[in-house]
Amino acid sequence: YLGVFPSPFRSNLAFGKLSWQPAENQLVDWSGNYRREHEIRDFGGGSLAAVQAANDIKNSVNGSTLRHQWNSSTALNQATLSYQDYVFNPVPLHPDLVGLNYEGVIRLGGSATTQKFDQRRLELRDDYSFTVSQTRAGDHNLQAGFNLDRLRYNVNKSLTGNPVFNYRNDPANGFAFAQPFEAQFG
């Protein structure tokens, strides 16, 4: 149960950017990114968790941004529309195996918790900068703008959805590895 086991990690990444200048004083940029990761982890090391107790971590992030910039001799306007989709989903590698924790010795069985975090974000932002006066004391600029965000979160956490039975070897207090002294089930 303990020893040297692989902890595979795989990542797929992609990104791109396109720029267009429709006029001398304008710039339009579009950029996008894609990331998918998959990893087996949370076992071994100082935790004494057997490879059975590992988690299968799935992570994905996608995003896209469209930006328009316009400027003149006295003003600059930057408008941005962006979207992000983020999912973090760690699940037990062996959800069918009940957790058996022999305190200070080894943690067997599947991981106790399944989680899924899903976030989506849509943002519209506009910044407008302009010169208000040109004097001997210098130029004075002001900036105004707004930001609108629409966010959606969906969180599912099944803490100790897979039960864990804790065993302790403490004969003086009536505990032996023969039977659990505690069960955790959420």
PDB file of C-alpha atoms in Angstrom:
ATOM      1  CA  TYR A   1       0.000   0.000   0.000  1.00  0.00           C
ATOM      2  CA  LEU A   2       2.918   2.328   0.658  1.00  0.00           C
ATOM      3  CA  GLY A   3       5.921   2.551  -1.591  1.00  0.00           C
ATOM      4  CA  VAL A   4       6.834   4.192  -4.843  1.00  0.00           C
ATOM      5  CA  PHE A   5       3.848   4.827  -7.112  1.00  0.00           C
ATOM      6  CA  PRO A   6       3.498   7.097 -10.123  1.00  0.00           C
ATOM      7  CA  SER A   7       1.672  10.382  -9.712  1.00  0.00           C
ATOM      8  CA  PRO A   8       0.739  11.152 -13.320  1.00  0.00           C
ATOM      9  CA  PHE A   9       0.114  14.706 -14.416  1.00  0.00           C
ATOM     10  CA  ARG A  10      -1.165  15.686 -17.843  1.00  0.00           C
ATOM     11  CA  SER A  11      -1.790  19.199 -19.071  1.00  0.00           C
ATOM     12  CA  ASN A  12      -3.158  20.468 -22.368  1.00  0.00           C
ATOM     13  CA  LEU A  13      -2.638  24.159 -23.018  1.00  0.00           C
ATOM     14  CA  ALA A  14      -3.553  26.380 -25.939  1.00  0.00           C
ATOM     15  CA  PHE A  15      -3.687  30.124 -26.460  1.00  0.00           C
ATOM     16  CA  GLY A  16      -4.066  32.552 -29.288  1.00  0.00           C
ATOM     17  CA  LYS A  17      -4.222  36.246 -30.048  1.00  0.00           C
ATOM     18  CA  LEU A  18      -5.407  38.240 -33.039  1.00  0.00           C
ATOM     19  CA  SER A  19      -4.883  41.970 -33.501  1.00  0.00           C
ATOM     20  CA  TRP A  20      -6.453  44.305 -36.025  1.00  0.00           C
ATOM     21  CA  GLN A  21      -5.964  48.019 -36.578  1.00  0.00           C
ATOM     22  CA  PRO A  22      -9.070  49.332 -38.397  1.00  0.00           C
ATOM     23  CA  ALA A  23      -7.786  52.919 -38.281  1.00  0.00           C
ATOM     24  CA  GLU A  24      -4.598  54.692 -37.255  1.00  0.00           C
ATOM     25  CA  ASN A  25      -6.052  55.589 -33.844  1.00  0.00           C
ATOM     26  CA  GLN A  26      -7.811  52.255 -33.103  1.00  0.00           C
ATOM     27  CA  LEU A  27      -6.724  48.780 -32.091  1.00  0.00           C
ATOM     28  CA  VAL A  28      -8.842  45.642 -31.671  1.00  0.00           C
ATOM     29  CA  ASP A  29      -7.385  42.600 -29.876  1.00  0.00           C
ATOM     30  CA  TRP A  30      -8.899  39.199 -29.280  1.00  0.00           C
ATOM     31  CA  SER A  31      -7.167  36.617 -27.107  1.00  0.00           C
ATOM     32  CA  GLY A  32      -8.221  33.206 -25.876  1.00  0.00           C
ATOM     33  CA  ASN A  33      -6.776  30.498 -23.677  1.00  0.00           C
ATOM     34  CA  TYR A  34      -7.569  26.873 -22.922  1.00  0.00           C
ATOM     35  CA  ARG A  35      -6.163  24.748 -20.099  1.00  0.00           C
ATOM     36  CA  ARG A  36      -7.056  21.201 -19.066  1.00  0.00           C
ATOM     37  CA  GLU A  37      -5.158  19.437 -16.300  1.00  0.00           C
ATOM     38  CA  HIS A  38      -5.496  15.960 -14.858  1.00  0.00           C
ATOM     39  CA  GLU A  39      -3.444  14.666 -11.927  1.00  0.00           C
ATOM     40  CA  ILE A  40      -3.421  11.781  -9.437  1.00  0.00           C
ATOM     41  CA  ARG A  41      -2.172  13.012  -6.046  1.00  0.00           C
ATOM     42  CA  ASP A  42      -2.749  13.308  -2.251  1.00  0.00           C
ATOM     43  CA  PHE A  43      -1.100  10.057  -1.209  1.00  0.00           C
ATOM     44  CA  GLY A  44       2.200   9.009   0.355  1.00  0.00           C
ATOM     45  CA  GLY A  45       4.673  11.409   1.842  1.00  0.00           C
ATOM     46  CA  GLY A  46       4.147  12.425   5.459  1.00  0.00           C
ATOM     47  CA  SER A  47       0.406  11.748   5.304  1.00  0.00           C
ATOM     48  CA  LEU A  48       0.807   7.931   5.480  1.00  0.00           C
ATOM     49  CA  ALA A  49      -2.023   7.724   2.933  1.00  0.00           C
ATOM     50  CA  ALA A  50      -1.881   4.639   0.732  1.00  0.00           C
ATOM     51  CA  VAL A  51      -2.163   5.025  -3.018  1.00  0.00           C
ATOM     52  CA  GLN A  52      -5.821   3.892  -2.661  1.00  0.00           C
ATOM     53  CA  ALA A  53      -6.582   7.188  -0.890  1.00  0.00           C
ATOM     54  CA  ALA A  54      -5.395   9.281  -3.832  1.00  0.00           C
ATOM     55  CA  ASN A  55      -7.547  11.927  -5.484  1.00  0.00           C
ATOM     56  CA  ASP A  56      -8.128  12.351  -9.192  1.00  0.00           C
ATOM     57  CA  ILE A  57      -7.772  16.120  -9.676  1.00  0.00           C
ATOM     58  CA  LYS A  58      -9.412  17.616 -12.755  1.00  0.00           C
ATOM     59  CA  ASN A  59      -8.946  21.296 -13.489  1.00  0.00           C
ATOM     60  CA  SER A  60     -10.042  23.323 -16.502  1.00  0.00           C
ATOM     61  CA  VAL A  61      -9.832  27.026 -17.286  1.00  0.00           C
ATOM     62  CA  ASN A  62     -11.062  28.661 -20.498  1.00  0.00           C
ATOM     63  CA  GLY A  63     -11.066  32.349 -21.198  1.00  0.00           C
ATOM     64  CA  SER A  64     -11.537  34.864 -23.964  1.00  0.00           C
ATOM     65  CA  THR A  65     -11.031  38.639 -24.105  1.00  0.00           C
ATOM     66  CA  LEU A  66     -12.031  41.157 -26.753  1.00  0.00           C
ATOM     67  CA  ARG A  67     -10.527  44.642 -26.359  1.00  0.00           C
ATOM     68  CA  HIS A  68     -11.061  47.836 -28.343  1.00  0.00           C
ATOM     69  CA  GLN A  69      -8.805  50.850 -27.885  1.00  0.00           C
ATOM     70  CA  TRP A  70      -9.410  54.272 -29.421  1.00  0.00           C
ATOM     71  CA  ASN A  71      -7.313  57.377 -28.881  1.00  0.00           C
ATOM     72  CA  SER A  72      -7.093  60.989 -29.980  1.00  0.00           C
ATOM     73  CA  SER A  73      -4.709  63.788 -29.006  1.00  0.00           C
ATOM     74  CA  THR A  74      -6.760  64.491 -25.831  1.00  0.00           C
ATOM     75  CA  ALA A  75      -8.569  61.226 -25.008  1.00  0.00           C
ATOM     76  CA  LEU A  76      -8.177  57.469 -24.723  1.00  0.00           C
ATOM     77  CA  ASN A  77     -11.012  54.940 -24.532  1.00  0.00           C
ATOM     78  CA  GLN A  78     -10.470  51.257 -23.732  1.00  0.00           C
ATOM     79  CA  ALA A  79     -13.398  48.836 -23.795  1.00  0.00           C
ATOM     80  CA  THR A  80     -13.053  45.176 -22.810  1.00  0.00           C
ATOM     81  CA  LEU A  81     -15.416  42.213 -22.971  1.00  0.00           C
ATOM     82  CA  SER A  82     -14.129  39.040 -21.326  1.00  0.00           C
ATOM     83  CA  TYR A  83     -15.423  35.568 -20.429  1.00  0.00           C
ATOM     84  CA  GLN A  84     -13.967  32.940 -18.101  1.00  0.00           C
ATOM     85  CA  ASP A  85     -15.092  29.381 -17.351  1.00  0.00           C
ATOM     86  CA  TYR A  86     -13.302  27.635 -14.470  1.00  0.00           C
ATOM     87  CA  VAL A  87     -13.934  24.103 -13.120  1.00  0.00           C
ATOM     88  CA  PHE A  88     -11.997  22.418 -10.285  1.00  0.00           C
ATOM     89  CA  ASN A  89     -13.126  18.841  -9.651  1.00  0.00           C
ATOM     90  CA  PRO A  90     -11.145  16.595  -7.264  1.00  0.00           C
ATOM     91  CA  VAL A  91     -12.750  13.153  -6.854  1.00  0.00           C
ATOM     92  CA  PRO A  92     -11.564  10.024  -5.022  1.00  0.00           C
ATOM     93  CA  LEU A  93      -9.576   7.633  -7.200  1.00  0.00           C
ATOM     94  CA  HIS A  94     -11.358   4.733  -5.468  1.00  0.00           C
ATOM     95  CA  PRO A  95     -14.767   5.990  -4.227  1.00  0.00           C
ATOM     96  CA  ASP A  96     -15.977   2.405  -3.745  1.00  0.00           C
ATOM     97  CA  LEU A  97     -13.421   1.662  -0.990  1.00  0.00           C
ATOM     98  CA  VAL A  98     -14.405   2.720   2.556  1.00  0.00           C
ATOM     99  CA  GLY A  99     -11.674   4.675   4.356  1.00  0.00           C
ATOM    100  CA  LEU A 100      -9.752   2.889   7.107  1.00  0.00           C
ATOM    101  CA  ASN A 101      -7.433   5.147   9.099  1.00  0.00           C
ATOM    102  CA  TYR A 102      -5.027   3.300  11.426  1.00  0.00           C
ATOM    103  CA  GLU A 103      -3.690   6.312  13.336  1.00  0.00           C
ATOM    104  CA  GLY A 104       0.054   6.760  13.013  1.00  0.00           C
ATOM    105  CA  VAL A 105       0.412   3.676  10.797  1.00  0.00           C
ATOM    106  CA  ILE A 106      -1.473   3.922   7.486  1.00  0.00           C
ATOM    107  CA  ARG A 107      -4.599   5.354   5.838  1.00  0.00           C
ATOM    108  CA  LEU A 108      -6.267   2.796   3.538  1.00  0.00           C
ATOM    109  CA  GLY A 109      -9.352   2.986   1.333  1.00  0.00           C
ATOM    110  CA  GLY A 110     -10.712   5.679  -0.906  1.00  0.00           C
ATOM    111  CA  SER A 111     -10.560   9.392  -0.246  1.00  0.00           C
ATOM    112  CA  ALA A 112     -13.477  10.788   1.773  1.00  0.00           C
ATOM    113  CA  THR A 113     -14.433  13.903  -0.168  1.00  0.00           C
ATOM    114  CA  THR A 114     -15.758  14.752  -3.618  1.00  0.00           C
ATOM    115  CA  GLN A 115     -15.799  18.395  -4.712  1.00  0.00           C
ATOM    116  CA  LYS A 116     -16.759  20.379  -7.774  1.00  0.00           C
ATOM    117  CA  PHE A 117     -16.297  24.137  -8.092  1.00  0.00           C
ATOM    118  CA  ASP A 118     -17.730  25.718 -11.236  1.00  0.00           C
ATOM    119  CA  GLN A 119     -17.327  29.443 -11.891  1.00  0.00           C
ATOM    120  CA  ARG A 120     -18.398  31.429 -14.939  1.00  0.00           C
ATOM    121  CA  ARG A 121     -17.695  35.106 -15.362  1.00  0.00           C
ATOM    122  CA  LEU A 122     -18.715  37.628 -18.003  1.00  0.00           C
ATOM    123  CA  GLU A 123     -17.246  41.121 -17.715  1.00  0.00           C
ATOM    124  CA  LEU A 124     -17.785  44.363 -19.603  1.00  0.00           C
ATOM    125  CA  ARG A 125     -15.438  47.218 -18.747  1.00  0.00           C
ATOM    126  CA  ASP A 126     -14.895  50.654 -20.220  1.00  0.00           C
ATOM    127  CA  ASP A 127     -12.261  53.209 -19.213  1.00  0.00           C
ATOM    128  CA  TYR A 128     -12.230  56.716 -20.650  1.00  0.00           C
ATOM    129  CA  SER A 129      -9.284  59.050 -19.988  1.00  0.00           C
ATOM    130  CA  PHE A 130      -9.250  62.658 -21.152  1.00  0.00           C
ATOM    131  CA  THR A 131      -7.309  65.883 -20.749  1.00  0.00           C
ATOM    132  CA  VAL A 132      -9.241  68.570 -18.850  1.00  0.00           C
ATOM    133  CA  SER A 133      -6.824  71.465 -19.147  1.00  0.00           C
ATOM    134  CA  GLN A 134      -3.549  72.376 -20.689  1.00  0.00           C
ATOM    135  CA  THR A 135      -1.826  75.073 -18.640  1.00  0.00           C
ATOM    136  CA  ARG A 136       1.658  76.218 -17.821  1.00  0.00           C
ATOM    137  CA  ALA A 137       1.413  73.986 -14.747  1.00  0.00           C
ATOM    138  CA  GLY A 138       0.999  70.963 -17.025  1.00  0.00           C
ATOM    139  CA  ASP A 139      -1.699  68.734 -18.370  1.00  0.00           C
ATOM    140  CA  HIS A 140      -4.380  67.413 -16.062  1.00  0.00           C
ATOM    141  CA  ASN A 141      -6.124  64.174 -16.907  1.00  0.00           C
ATOM    142  CA  LEU A 142      -9.229  62.522 -15.540  1.00  0.00           C
ATOM    143  CA  GLN A 143     -10.359  58.979 -15.948  1.00  0.00           C
ATOM    144  CA  ALA A 144     -13.881  57.621 -15.648  1.00  0.00           C
ATOM    145  CA  GLY A 145     -15.348  54.274 -16.429  1.00  0.00           C
ATOM    146  CA  PHE A 146     -17.543  51.399 -15.403  1.00  0.00           C
ATOM    147  CA  ASN A 147     -17.307  47.698 -14.839  1.00  0.00           C
ATOM    148  CA  LEU A 148     -20.181  45.208 -15.099  1.00  0.00           C
ATOM    149  CA  ASP A 149     -19.702  41.607 -14.022  1.00  0.00           C
ATOM    150  CA  ARG A 150     -22.032  38.652 -14.188  1.00  0.00           C
ATOM    151  CA  LEU A 151     -20.794  35.767 -12.070  1.00  0.00           C
ATOM    152  CA  ARG A 152     -22.241  32.303 -11.585  1.00  0.00           C
ATOM    153  CA  TYR A 153     -20.913  29.908  -8.976  1.00  0.00           C
ATOM    154  CA  ASN A 154     -21.939  26.307  -8.488  1.00  0.00           C
ATOM    155  CA  VAL A 155     -20.213  24.545  -5.598  1.00  0.00           C
ATOM    156  CA  ASN A 156     -20.790  20.943  -4.596  1.00  0.00           C
ATOM    157  CA  LYS A 157     -18.809  19.616  -1.642  1.00  0.00           C
ATOM    158  CA  SER A 158     -19.547  16.152  -0.345  1.00  0.00           C
ATOM    159  CA  LEU A 159     -17.323  16.169   2.735  1.00  0.00           C
ATOM    160  CA  THR A 160     -16.782  12.657   4.085  1.00  0.00           C
ATOM    161  CA  GLY A 161     -19.366  11.367   1.595  1.00  0.00           C
ATOM    162  CA  ASN A 162     -17.253   8.217   1.580  1.00  0.00           C
ATOM    163  CA  PRO A 163     -17.090   7.081   5.238  1.00  0.00           C
ATOM    164  CA  VAL A 164     -13.811   6.896   7.144  1.00  0.00           C
ATOM    165  CA  PHE A 165     -13.382   4.565  10.119  1.00  0.00           C
ATOM    166  CA  ASN A 166     -10.642   5.600  12.567  1.00  0.00           C
ATOM    167  CA  TYR A 167      -8.686   2.979  14.497  1.00  0.00           C
ATOM    168  CA  ARG A 168      -6.377   3.667  17.437  1.00  0.00           C
ATOM    169  CA  ASN A 169      -3.993   1.324  19.232  1.00  0.00           C
ATOM    170  CA  ASP A 170      -4.331   2.461  22.863  1.00  0.00           C
ATOM    171  CA  PRO A 171      -5.002  -0.636  25.065  1.00  0.00           C
ATOM    172  CA  ALA A 172      -4.811   1.401  28.308  1.00  0.00           C
ATOM    173  CA  ASN A 173      -7.949   3.284  27.222  1.00  0.00           C
ATOM    174  CA  GLY A 174      -9.718   0.305  25.643  1.00  0.00           C
ATOM    175  CA  PHE A 175      -8.815   1.020  22.013  1.00  0.00           C
ATOM    176  CA  ALA A 176      -7.281  -1.566  19.709  1.00  0.00           C
ATOM    177  CA  PHE A 177      -6.854  -1.806  16.005  1.00  0.00           C
ATOM    178  CA  ALA A 178      -9.466  -4.604  16.157  1.00  0.00           C
ATOM    179  CA  GLN A 179     -12.415  -2.198  16.089  1.00  0.00           C
ATOM    180  CA  PRO A 180     -12.906   1.466  15.106  1.00  0.00           C
ATOM    181  CA  PHE A 181     -13.269   4.075  17.838  1.00  0.00           C
ATOM    182  CA  GLU A 182     -14.796   6.668  15.500  1.00  0.00           C
ATOM    183  CA  ALA A 183     -16.643   6.826  12.203  1.00  0.00           C
ATOM    184  CA  GLN A 184     -16.907   9.931  10.030  1.00  0.00           C
ATOM    185  CA  PHE A 185     -19.679  10.085   7.465  1.00  0.00           C
ATOM    186  CA  GLY A 186     -21.142  13.271   6.006  1.00  0.00           C
TER     187      GLY A 186
END
